[in-house]
Amino acid sequence: MKAIMVMFDSLNRRLLPPYGDAWTHAPNFARLAERTATFDNAYAGSMPCMPARREIHTGRYNFLHRSWGPLEPFDDSMPELLKRAGVHTHLASDHPHYWEDGGATYHGRYSTWEFFRGQEGDPWKGQVSDPVIPEDLKKLRWHGYRQDWVNRSYMPTEDRHPQTLTFDAGLEFIETNRDADRWFVQIETFDPHEPFFSHQRYKDLYPHTYDGPHFDWPDYKRVVETDDQVTHARHEYAALVSMCDHSLGRVLDAMDEHDLWEDTLLIVNTDHGLLLGEKGWWGKAVQPWYNELVHLPLFVWDPRAPQAAGQRRQALVQTVDLAPTILEFFGVERPDDMQGVPLPVESDTPVREAALFGMHGGHVNVTDGRYVYMRAPASAENGPLLEHTLMPTHMRERFSPAELVDMELAEPFGFTKGVRTLRIPGRTFINAYHHGTLLFDLESDPEQLEPLVDDAVELRMAGLLVELMRRNEAPESQYERLGLPAEGPVGEHHLLVRAQRAQAQSAARPLPRTEDYPEGRFSLRSPVLHLLGDPAAAEVVKRHLPAITDSELLQFLGSTSLIDVAAMAGATVPADRLRLVAEELAEL
């Protein structure tokens, strides 16, 4: 028995032919769907990147207890459990977060692993002189932005792209071990995660006229770019999806060539999707977790169920189900604290009533496959928010001493194997409160454009949410943060959709594009620091947008325009208030 997982990052299911897309050039995804069971109701759980990978290892939700970080000492790891049972596990990846502080314990769980450098500002090639960087629409230009342009110069051809090298390595493992038994290989590429860097033959699949600034790396913010710029970025993403499709085809070719369909489990998946201008947003994490982000593509071939080839599955499944599926395939016992279950490949058997998903400090969400309930914090303080961890690291750095000053020891959770964790005051750069609590009916509103106000449905969905939180042993602080009961039933006095309706409506209004605003000596295109340097303009901005002028980020804004700062501030800057600012500035 053998198993292959092909994993992409930030793959939007709506741009794949098996899920109804007719524009993206992805023939191998269509070919894949003919050979596998295609899951129509697959959802993410913990997000974003490393929390999702922790679920792939542990088969349990983690976002209620901790933010981004490594595997914990008490975590059970699926690849490690396989390794202990005599299954050789191998990781081939170009995903840079595995080799940062916040992901440092994952790759060591595999029997063998290899890594390919250069994705998204990976600190790879050392170059002291500045690289040549074209005029670009990207506004947040941290160190990784410069480094990415250094890295690109070292991958001028497709054969040197880290995605290509990752699949080369995965296919080499398959070729080397095709006649051996009991192995699992995870071929995992960072693509089509931003930046959308691909080579010309994939861009040629999407001919279009564009003569604006370079734009293949949108910031996580609201859309303020022109329609042409948005369309161009979507074409760049699609080109990278087509490159991913080509790499996928290489794996399918190997399955055919070596007749691996007879004895090899194949899973093709992603961690989450990406917003490409839909609903007026770019990226992820700064807005609610809409279905473009959490409703995932998932394809599974199980050689024990050949009749499932080409069939669709409607069962509600999640990322937490991947580890149980792979362990069960190899006959390895699943730990008691694994919350996922093997995927229903053979027959479309329901495996859960509802699915939990979210990000630490954001909305806590639940879906039953028809309704999606997004529970926001009960107050603007978004607290209490606490980290429960023995591995106090963020994405690229350790917790600072200042963050650890007030840490305490918490009592053990059932899944920590009797071990007490550190309880540390948490932090978040987003605040879901501004978006309000949201309820959607996917049957009548599949695009999630018209939030419901329905007390009866909210009461039922809030009950499902609390039930799943309790099964997950959510800390008491999470119930307090969300205004939900840690014990006892959910009552009508706990409902928030109606109470938070106004702020939800305000946050959902897209920012009009800059060309829609009046122009004068000052405008929304003026740099914030320029506006604050003029007493009259500064008074307008301070009166309407005090959150911007009081921000600690002012020292980093430089020449950033007011419209771009508003876009990056997300729901904290209402569109109607921004219009007032534009009108008053134009009169100065």
Coordinates of C-alpha atoms in Angstrom, one line a residue:
M1 CA 0.0 0.0 0.0
K2 CA 1.3 3.5 -1.0
A3 CA -0.1 7.0 -0.7
I4 CA 0.5 10.3 -2.5
M5 CA -0.7 13.7 -1.3
V6 CA -0.4 16.5 -3.8
M7 CA -1.0 19.7 -1.9
F8 CA -1.4 23.3 -3.2
D9 CA -1.6 26.5 -1.2
S10 CA -4.4 29.1 -1.7
L11 CA -6.1 27.2 -4.5
N12 CA -9.5 28.7 -5.2
R13 CA -11.9 25.9 -6.2
R14 CA -14.1 28.3 -8.3
L15 CA -11.3 28.5 -10.9
L16 CA -11.1 24.8 -11.5
P17 CA -13.1 23.0 -14.3
P18 CA -14.4 20.2 -12.0
Y19 CA -16.1 22.9 -9.9
G20 CA -17.8 24.6 -12.9
D21 CA -15.1 27.0 -14.2
A22 CA -14.9 27.2 -18.0
W23 CA -12.2 29.9 -18.3
T24 CA -9.1 28.6 -16.5
H25 CA -6.9 26.3 -18.5
A26 CA -6.6 23.3 -16.2
P27 CA -7.1 20.1 -18.2
N28 CA -5.3 17.9 -15.7
F29 CA -7.7 18.9 -12.9
A30 CA -10.5 17.8 -15.2
R31 CA -8.6 14.6 -15.9
L32 CA -8.1 14.1 -12.1
A33 CA -11.9 14.4 -11.5
E34 CA -12.5 11.6 -14.0
R35 CA -10.3 9.2 -11.9
T36 CA -11.2 10.2 -8.4
A37 CA -14.1 11.0 -6.1
T38 CA -14.7 14.8 -6.2
F39 CA -15.9 16.3 -2.9
D40 CA -18.4 19.1 -3.2
N41 CA -18.6 20.0 0.5
A42 CA -15.0 20.0 1.7
Y43 CA -14.3 22.8 4.2
A44 CA -11.2 24.1 5.9
G45 CA -10.9 24.1 9.7
S46 CA -8.0 26.0 11.3
M47 CA -6.4 28.8 9.2
P48 CA -4.3 30.0 7.6
C49 CA -1.2 28.0 6.5
M50 CA 0.4 26.4 9.5
P51 CA -2.7 26.0 11.6
A52 CA -4.1 24.1 8.5
R53 CA -1.0 21.9 8.4
R54 CA -1.3 21.2 12.1
E55 CA -4.7 19.8 11.3
I56 CA -3.3 17.7 8.6
H57 CA -0.9 16.2 11.1
T58 CA -3.2 15.9 14.1
G59 CA -6.7 15.5 12.7
R60 CA -8.1 18.0 15.2
Y61 CA -9.0 21.7 15.2
N62 CA -6.5 24.1 16.8
F63 CA -7.5 27.7 16.1
L64 CA -9.5 28.1 19.3
H65 CA -6.5 27.5 21.5
R66 CA -3.6 29.0 19.6
S67 CA -2.6 31.1 16.7
W68 CA 0.0 30.3 14.0
G69 CA 2.8 28.1 15.4
P70 CA 4.6 24.7 15.4
L71 CA 3.4 21.3 16.4
E72 CA 3.2 21.0 20.2
P73 CA 5.0 18.4 22.3
F74 CA 1.7 16.7 23.0
D75 CA 0.5 16.7 19.4
D76 CA 0.1 13.4 17.5
S77 CA 1.6 13.7 14.0
M78 CA 0.1 11.5 11.2
P79 CA 3.5 11.2 9.3
E80 CA 5.2 10.3 12.5
L81 CA 2.6 7.7 13.5
L82 CA 3.1 6.2 10.0
K83 CA 6.8 6.2 10.5
R84 CA 6.6 4.4 13.8
A85 CA 4.4 1.8 12.1
G86 CA 7.0 1.0 9.5
V87 CA 5.7 3.3 6.7
H88 CA 8.4 5.5 5.1
T89 CA 7.1 9.1 4.9
H90 CA 8.7 11.7 2.7
L91 CA 8.0 15.4 2.3
A92 CA 9.0 17.4 -0.9
S93 CA 8.1 21.0 -0.5
D94 CA 8.9 24.6 -1.4
H95 CA 6.6 26.0 1.3
P96 CA 8.9 28.5 3.1
H97 CA 6.9 28.6 6.4
Y98 CA 8.0 25.1 7.4
W99 CA 11.5 26.5 7.9
E100 CA 10.6 29.6 10.0
D101 CA 10.2 29.8 13.7
G102 CA 6.4 29.2 13.5
G103 CA 6.7 26.0 11.5
A104 CA 9.9 24.5 12.7
T105 CA 8.6 21.2 14.1
Y106 CA 6.7 19.8 11.1
H107 CA 9.2 18.6 8.6
G108 CA 11.1 16.6 11.2
R109 CA 8.1 14.3 11.7
Y110 CA 8.8 12.7 8.3
S111 CA 11.3 9.9 7.7
T112 CA 13.0 12.0 5.0
W113 CA 12.4 15.5 3.6
E114 CA 13.7 18.0 1.1
F115 CA 13.1 21.7 0.6
F116 CA 13.4 24.0 -2.4
R117 CA 14.1 27.7 -1.9
G118 CA 12.8 30.9 -3.3
Q119 CA 9.1 31.4 -2.7
E120 CA 7.5 34.6 -1.4
G121 CA 10.5 36.5 -0.1
D122 CA 12.2 33.4 1.3
P123 CA 15.5 34.7 2.7
W124 CA 17.5 32.7 0.1
K125 CA 20.0 34.5 -2.0
G126 CA 22.2 37.1 -0.4
Q127 CA 22.4 40.3 -2.5
V128 CA 23.5 43.6 -0.9
S129 CA 22.7 45.8 -3.9
D130 CA 19.1 46.5 -4.6
P131 CA 17.4 44.4 -7.3
V132 CA 15.7 46.0 -10.2
I133 CA 12.0 46.4 -9.2
P134 CA 9.4 47.6 -11.7
E135 CA 6.7 50.1 -10.9
D136 CA 4.3 48.0 -8.8
L137 CA 0.9 48.4 -7.2
K138 CA 1.9 46.6 -4.0
K139 CA 1.9 49.0 -1.1
L140 CA 3.1 46.9 1.8
R141 CA 6.8 46.4 1.0
W142 CA 8.4 44.7 3.9
H143 CA 11.8 43.1 3.6
G144 CA 10.4 40.0 2.0
Y145 CA 9.2 42.1 -1.0
R146 CA 12.7 43.2 -1.9
Q147 CA 14.0 39.7 -1.3
D148 CA 11.4 38.2 -3.6
W149 CA 12.8 40.3 -6.5
V150 CA 16.2 39.0 -5.6
N151 CA 15.0 35.5 -5.7
R152 CA 13.1 35.8 -9.0
S153 CA 16.4 36.6 -10.8
Y154 CA 17.6 33.1 -9.9
M155 CA 14.7 31.3 -11.5
P156 CA 14.6 32.7 -15.0
T157 CA 13.4 29.4 -16.5
E158 CA 10.6 27.0 -15.5
D159 CA 13.0 24.2 -14.7
R160 CA 14.5 26.4 -11.9
H161 CA 11.2 27.4 -10.4
P162 CA 10.8 26.0 -6.9
Q163 CA 7.4 24.5 -7.9
T164 CA 9.1 22.5 -10.7
L165 CA 11.9 21.4 -8.4
T166 CA 9.4 20.3 -5.8
F167 CA 7.5 18.1 -8.3
D168 CA 10.8 16.8 -9.7
A169 CA 11.8 15.6 -6.2
G170 CA 8.4 14.1 -5.5
L171 CA 8.4 12.2 -8.8
E172 CA 12.0 11.1 -8.2
F173 CA 10.8 9.5 -4.9
I174 CA 7.9 7.8 -6.7
E175 CA 10.2 6.5 -9.5
T176 CA 12.8 5.3 -7.0
N177 CA 10.3 3.5 -4.8
R178 CA 7.6 2.5 -7.2
D179 CA 8.3 -1.2 -6.6
A180 CA 8.5 -0.9 -2.8
D181 CA 5.6 -1.1 -0.4
R182 CA 4.3 1.0 2.5
W183 CA 5.3 4.6 1.7
F184 CA 3.7 8.0 1.8
V185 CA 4.9 11.0 -0.1
Q186 CA 3.6 14.5 0.3
I187 CA 4.4 16.7 -2.7
E188 CA 3.5 20.2 -1.5
T189 CA 4.0 23.4 -3.4
F190 CA 3.4 27.0 -2.1
D191 CA 1.7 27.9 -5.4
P192 CA -0.7 29.4 -6.4
H193 CA -0.1 31.5 -3.2
E194 CA 0.9 35.0 -3.9
P195 CA 3.1 36.4 -5.5
F196 CA 1.6 35.0 -8.7
F197 CA 5.0 34.3 -10.3
S198 CA 4.9 32.0 -13.3
H199 CA 6.6 31.7 -16.7
Q200 CA 5.6 33.1 -20.0
R201 CA 4.0 30.0 -21.6
Y202 CA 1.4 30.0 -18.8
K203 CA 0.7 33.8 -19.1
D204 CA 0.2 33.2 -22.9
L205 CA -2.8 31.1 -22.1
Y206 CA -4.6 34.3 -20.9
P207 CA -4.0 37.0 -23.6
H208 CA -5.3 40.4 -22.5
T209 CA -4.4 44.0 -23.0
Y210 CA -2.8 45.6 -20.0
D211 CA -0.2 48.5 -19.8
G212 CA -0.4 49.4 -16.2
P213 CA 2.0 48.9 -13.3
H214 CA 3.3 45.4 -12.4
F215 CA 0.7 43.6 -10.3
D216 CA 1.0 40.0 -9.3
W217 CA 1.1 40.4 -5.5
P218 CA -2.0 42.0 -4.0
D219 CA -1.9 43.1 -0.4
Y220 CA -4.5 41.7 2.0
K221 CA -6.9 44.6 1.8
R222 CA -10.0 46.0 0.2
V223 CA -10.0 46.5 -3.6
V224 CA -9.4 50.1 -4.8
E225 CA -7.6 49.3 -8.0
T226 CA -9.2 49.8 -11.5
D227 CA -11.1 47.1 -13.2
D228 CA -8.2 46.5 -15.6
Q229 CA -5.8 46.1 -12.8
V230 CA -8.1 43.6 -11.0
T231 CA -8.5 41.6 -14.2
H232 CA -4.8 41.5 -14.8
A233 CA -4.1 40.2 -11.3
R234 CA -6.7 37.5 -11.8
H235 CA -5.0 36.5 -15.1
E236 CA -1.7 36.3 -13.3
Y237 CA -3.3 34.0 -10.7
A238 CA -4.9 31.9 -13.4
A239 CA -1.5 31.5 -15.1
L240 CA 0.0 30.2 -11.9
V241 CA -3.0 27.8 -11.5
S242 CA -2.2 26.5 -15.0
M243 CA 1.4 25.9 -14.0
C244 CA 0.1 24.0 -11.0
D245 CA -2.2 22.0 -13.4
H246 CA 0.9 21.1 -15.5
S247 CA 2.7 19.8 -12.4
L248 CA -0.4 17.8 -11.3
G249 CA -0.4 16.3 -14.8
R250 CA 3.1 15.0 -14.2
V251 CA 1.9 13.1 -11.2
L252 CA -1.0 11.6 -13.0
D253 CA 1.3 10.6 -15.8
A254 CA 3.5 8.7 -13.2
M255 CA 0.4 7.0 -11.8
D256 CA -0.5 5.8 -15.3
E257 CA 3.1 4.8 -16.3
H258 CA 3.7 2.8 -13.2
D259 CA 0.1 1.5 -12.8
L260 CA -0.1 3.0 -9.3
W261 CA -3.8 3.2 -9.5
E262 CA -3.9 -0.4 -8.4
D263 CA -2.5 0.1 -4.9
T264 CA -1.9 3.8 -4.2
L265 CA -4.1 6.3 -2.4
L266 CA -4.1 9.7 -4.1
I267 CA -5.3 12.9 -2.3
V268 CA -5.2 16.3 -4.1
N269 CA -6.0 19.1 -1.7
T270 CA -5.3 22.7 -0.5
D271 CA -5.2 24.5 2.8
H272 CA -7.6 27.4 1.9
G273 CA -8.5 29.6 -1.1
L274 CA -7.9 33.2 -1.9
L275 CA -10.1 36.2 -2.6
L276 CA -9.2 37.8 -6.0
G277 CA -11.4 40.9 -5.9
E278 CA -14.6 39.0 -5.0
K279 CA -16.8 41.0 -2.5
G280 CA -14.3 43.9 -2.9
W281 CA -11.5 42.1 -1.1
W282 CA -8.0 40.8 -1.9
G283 CA -6.3 37.9 0.0
K284 CA -7.4 36.3 3.2
A285 CA -7.4 36.7 7.0
V286 CA -8.4 40.5 7.1
Q287 CA -12.1 39.8 6.1
P288 CA -14.6 37.1 7.2
W289 CA -13.8 33.6 6.0
Y290 CA -16.1 33.5 3.0
N291 CA -16.6 30.4 0.9
E292 CA -14.0 31.5 -1.6
L293 CA -11.5 30.9 1.3
V294 CA -12.9 27.9 3.1
H295 CA -15.0 25.9 0.6
L296 CA -12.2 23.7 -0.7
P297 CA -11.4 21.5 -3.7
L298 CA -10.7 17.9 -2.7
F299 CA -10.1 14.9 -4.9
V300 CA -9.5 11.4 -3.5
W301 CA -8.7 8.0 -5.2
D302 CA -8.8 5.0 -3.0
P303 CA -7.8 1.8 -4.9
R304 CA -10.1 -0.2 -2.6
A305 CA -13.1 1.7 -4.1
P306 CA -12.5 1.8 -7.8
Q307 CA -16.2 2.4 -8.5
A308 CA -15.9 5.9 -7.0
A309 CA -13.9 7.1 -10.0
G310 CA -15.7 10.1 -11.6
Q311 CA -18.3 10.3 -8.8
R312 CA -19.2 13.3 -6.7
R313 CA -19.5 13.2 -2.9
Q314 CA -21.9 15.6 -1.0
A315 CA -20.8 14.6 2.5
L316 CA -19.6 17.5 4.7
V317 CA -15.9 16.8 5.2
Q318 CA -12.9 18.9 6.5
T319 CA -9.1 19.1 6.6
V320 CA -9.2 17.3 10.0
D321 CA -10.3 14.2 8.0
L322 CA -7.1 13.8 6.0
A323 CA -5.0 12.3 8.8
P324 CA -7.6 9.7 9.7
T325 CA -8.0 8.8 6.1
I326 CA -4.3 8.1 5.5
L327 CA -3.9 6.3 8.8
E328 CA -6.9 4.1 8.1
F329 CA -5.5 3.3 4.7
F330 CA -2.3 1.9 6.2
G331 CA -4.1 0.1 9.0
V332 CA -2.6 2.4 11.7
E333 CA -4.7 3.0 14.8
R334 CA -5.9 6.5 15.2
P335 CA -5.3 8.4 18.5
D336 CA -8.4 8.9 20.6
D337 CA -8.1 12.7 20.5
M338 CA -8.3 12.8 16.7
Q339 CA -11.6 14.6 15.8
G340 CA -11.6 13.8 12.1
V341 CA -12.9 10.6 10.4
P342 CA -11.9 8.8 7.3
L343 CA -13.2 10.4 4.2
P344 CA -16.3 8.6 2.7
V345 CA -14.8 7.7 -0.6
E346 CA -16.5 4.4 -1.2
S347 CA -20.1 5.7 -0.6
D348 CA -21.5 9.1 0.0
T349 CA -22.1 8.5 3.7
P350 CA -22.6 11.6 6.0
V351 CA -19.8 11.9 8.6
R352 CA -20.8 15.0 10.5
E353 CA -23.8 17.3 11.0
A354 CA -21.7 20.5 11.1
A355 CA -18.2 21.8 10.4
L356 CA -16.2 24.3 12.6
F357 CA -13.7 26.7 11.0
G358 CA -11.9 29.9 11.7
M359 CA -8.7 31.7 12.7
H360 CA -7.4 32.6 16.2
G361 CA -8.8 35.9 17.2
G362 CA -11.3 36.1 14.3
H363 CA -14.8 34.9 13.6
V364 CA -15.6 31.5 14.9
N365 CA -17.7 29.8 12.2
V366 CA -19.9 26.8 11.6
T367 CA -21.7 25.4 8.6
D368 CA -24.1 22.6 8.2
G369 CA -23.6 22.6 4.4
R370 CA -26.5 24.9 3.8
Y371 CA -26.2 27.7 6.3
V372 CA -22.9 29.4 7.3
Y373 CA -22.9 31.2 10.7
M374 CA -20.0 33.6 11.4
R375 CA -19.9 34.5 15.1
A376 CA -18.1 37.8 15.8
P377 CA -16.8 39.0 19.1
A378 CA -19.5 40.4 21.4
S379 CA -17.5 43.6 21.9
A380 CA -15.0 45.8 20.1
E381 CA -12.3 44.8 22.6
N382 CA -12.3 41.3 21.0
G383 CA -11.3 39.8 24.3
P384 CA -10.3 38.0 26.3
L385 CA -8.0 36.5 23.7
L386 CA -5.5 33.9 25.1
E387 CA -2.8 31.7 23.6
H388 CA -2.5 28.1 25.0
T389 CA 0.9 26.8 23.9
L390 CA 4.2 25.3 24.9
M391 CA 5.8 26.6 21.7
P392 CA 5.5 30.4 22.0
T393 CA 6.4 31.5 18.5
H394 CA 4.7 33.5 15.8
M395 CA 5.2 33.1 12.1
R396 CA 8.8 34.3 11.8
E397 CA 9.8 35.2 15.3
R398 CA 9.6 34.0 18.9
F399 CA 7.3 35.6 21.4
S400 CA 9.0 38.6 22.9
P401 CA 9.9 38.8 26.6
A402 CA 7.2 41.5 26.9
E403 CA 4.5 39.1 25.6
L404 CA 5.6 36.4 28.2
V405 CA 5.6 38.6 31.3
D406 CA 2.0 37.8 32.2
M407 CA 2.0 34.2 31.2
E408 CA 0.5 31.6 33.5
L409 CA 0.2 27.8 33.6
A410 CA -3.2 26.6 32.5
E411 CA -4.8 23.3 33.5
P412 CA -4.4 20.5 31.0
F413 CA -6.8 19.9 28.2
G414 CA -7.9 16.4 27.4
F415 CA -5.7 16.4 24.3
T416 CA -2.5 17.6 26.0
K417 CA -1.9 14.2 27.6
G418 CA -1.9 15.6 31.2
V419 CA 0.5 18.5 30.3
R420 CA -0.3 22.0 31.4
T421 CA 0.2 24.7 28.7
L422 CA 1.3 28.3 29.0
R423 CA -1.6 30.7 28.9
I424 CA -0.4 33.9 27.4
P425 CA -2.4 37.1 26.5
G426 CA -2.9 37.0 22.7
R427 CA -2.8 39.5 20.0
T428 CA -4.4 39.9 16.6
F429 CA -4.0 42.5 13.8
I430 CA -7.6 42.0 12.7
N431 CA -10.8 42.5 14.6
A432 CA -13.8 40.5 13.4
Y433 CA -16.1 42.7 15.6
H434 CA -16.2 45.4 12.9
H435 CA -17.7 42.9 10.4
G436 CA -20.4 41.8 12.8
T437 CA -22.0 38.4 13.2
L438 CA -23.2 37.0 9.8
L439 CA -25.6 34.3 8.7
F440 CA -25.8 33.1 5.1
D441 CA -28.1 30.7 3.3
L442 CA -26.0 29.1 0.6
E443 CA -29.1 27.6 -1.1
S444 CA -30.6 31.0 -1.9
D445 CA -27.4 33.1 -1.7
P446 CA -24.4 30.9 -2.8
E447 CA -22.3 34.0 -3.3
Q448 CA -22.9 35.2 0.3
L449 CA -23.9 38.6 -0.7
E450 CA -27.1 39.0 1.4
P451 CA -26.7 38.1 5.1
L452 CA -29.9 36.8 6.8
V453 CA -31.5 38.0 9.9
D454 CA -33.4 35.0 11.1
D455 CA -33.5 34.4 14.9
A456 CA -34.7 30.8 14.6
V457 CA -31.9 29.7 12.2
E458 CA -29.3 31.7 14.1
L459 CA -30.4 30.0 17.4
R460 CA -29.9 26.5 15.8
M461 CA -26.6 27.4 14.2
A462 CA -25.3 29.0 17.4
G463 CA -26.2 25.8 19.2
L464 CA -24.2 23.7 16.7
L465 CA -21.3 26.1 17.1
V466 CA -21.3 25.8 20.9
E467 CA -21.6 22.0 20.6
L468 CA -18.5 21.9 18.4
M469 CA -16.6 24.3 20.6
R470 CA -17.3 22.1 23.7
R471 CA -16.2 19.0 21.8
N472 CA -13.0 20.8 20.9
E473 CA -12.5 21.8 24.6
A474 CA -12.5 25.5 23.7
P475 CA -11.0 27.7 26.5
E476 CA -13.6 29.5 28.6
S477 CA -12.1 32.8 27.3
Q478 CA -13.4 32.0 23.9
Y479 CA -17.0 31.8 25.1
E480 CA -16.6 35.1 26.9
R481 CA -15.1 36.7 23.8
L482 CA -18.0 35.5 21.6
G483 CA -20.8 36.1 24.2
L484 CA -21.8 32.5 24.2
P485 CA -22.5 30.1 27.2
A486 CA -19.7 27.8 28.3
E487 CA -22.4 25.6 29.9
G488 CA -26.1 25.2 29.3
P489 CA -28.2 25.9 26.2
V490 CA -27.9 28.9 23.8
G491 CA -30.8 31.3 24.3
E492 CA -32.3 34.1 22.3
H493 CA -30.4 36.6 24.5
H494 CA -27.1 35.2 23.1
L495 CA -28.0 36.1 19.5
L496 CA -26.0 38.8 17.7
V497 CA -26.9 39.0 14.0
R498 CA -29.7 41.5 14.6
A499 CA -27.8 43.5 17.2
Q500 CA -24.7 43.8 15.0
R501 CA -26.6 44.3 11.7
A502 CA -25.6 47.9 11.2
Q503 CA -21.9 47.4 11.6
A504 CA -22.0 44.3 9.3
Q505 CA -23.7 46.3 6.6
S506 CA -21.2 49.1 6.9
A507 CA -18.3 46.7 6.7
A508 CA -19.7 44.9 3.7
R509 CA -19.8 48.0 1.5
P510 CA -16.9 47.9 -1.0
L511 CA -14.7 51.0 -1.2
P512 CA -15.5 52.9 -4.4
R513 CA -12.6 53.2 -6.7
T514 CA -10.5 56.4 -6.6
E515 CA -11.8 57.6 -9.9
D516 CA -15.3 57.8 -8.4
Y517 CA -14.2 60.4 -5.8
P518 CA -13.9 64.2 -6.4
E519 CA -10.4 65.6 -7.0
G520 CA -8.8 68.9 -5.9
R521 CA -5.6 70.2 -4.4
F522 CA -6.0 67.2 -1.9
S523 CA -7.7 63.9 -2.6
L524 CA -7.8 60.3 -1.6
R525 CA -4.8 59.8 -3.8
S526 CA -2.7 62.2 -1.6
P527 CA -0.2 60.6 0.8
V528 CA -1.4 60.5 4.4
L529 CA 1.7 62.2 5.7
H530 CA 1.2 65.0 3.1
L531 CA -2.4 65.4 4.3
L532 CA -1.3 65.5 7.9
G533 CA 1.3 68.1 7.1
D534 CA -1.4 70.6 6.1
P535 CA -3.5 71.9 9.0
A536 CA -6.8 72.1 7.1
A537 CA -6.4 68.7 5.4
A538 CA -5.3 67.2 8.7
E539 CA -8.4 68.4 10.5
V540 CA -10.6 66.7 7.9
V541 CA -8.8 63.4 8.2
K542 CA -8.7 63.5 12.0
R543 CA -12.4 64.4 12.3
H544 CA -13.6 61.6 10.1
L545 CA -10.9 58.9 10.4
P546 CA -9.2 59.2 13.8
A547 CA -8.2 55.6 13.8
I548 CA -5.8 56.3 10.9
T549 CA -4.2 59.4 12.4
D550 CA -3.8 57.7 15.8
S551 CA -2.2 54.6 14.3
E552 CA 1.3 53.5 15.3
L553 CA 1.7 52.6 11.6
L554 CA 2.0 56.2 10.6
Q555 CA 5.8 56.0 10.8
F556 CA 5.7 53.3 8.1
L557 CA 3.2 54.9 5.8
G558 CA 5.6 57.1 3.9
S559 CA 4.1 58.0 0.5
T560 CA 1.1 55.7 0.9
S561 CA -2.1 57.4 -0.3
L562 CA -5.1 57.8 2.0
I563 CA -7.2 55.5 -0.2
D564 CA -4.6 52.7 0.1
V565 CA -4.4 53.2 3.9
A566 CA -8.2 53.0 4.1
A567 CA -8.1 49.8 2.0
M568 CA -5.5 48.2 4.3
A569 CA -7.5 49.3 7.4
G570 CA -10.3 47.1 6.2
A571 CA -13.7 47.4 7.9
T572 CA -12.5 50.1 10.4
V573 CA -12.8 52.7 7.6
P574 CA -16.5 52.9 6.4
A575 CA -17.0 53.7 2.7
D576 CA -19.5 56.5 3.4
R577 CA -17.1 58.2 5.8
L578 CA -14.4 58.0 3.2
R579 CA -16.6 59.7 0.7
L580 CA -17.2 62.6 3.1
V581 CA -13.4 63.0 3.5
A582 CA -13.0 63.0 -0.3
E583 CA -15.6 65.7 -0.7
E584 CA -14.2 67.9 2.0
L585 CA -10.6 67.6 0.8
A586 CA -11.7 68.5 -2.7
E587 CA -13.1 71.8 -1.4
L588 CA -9.8 72.9 0.2

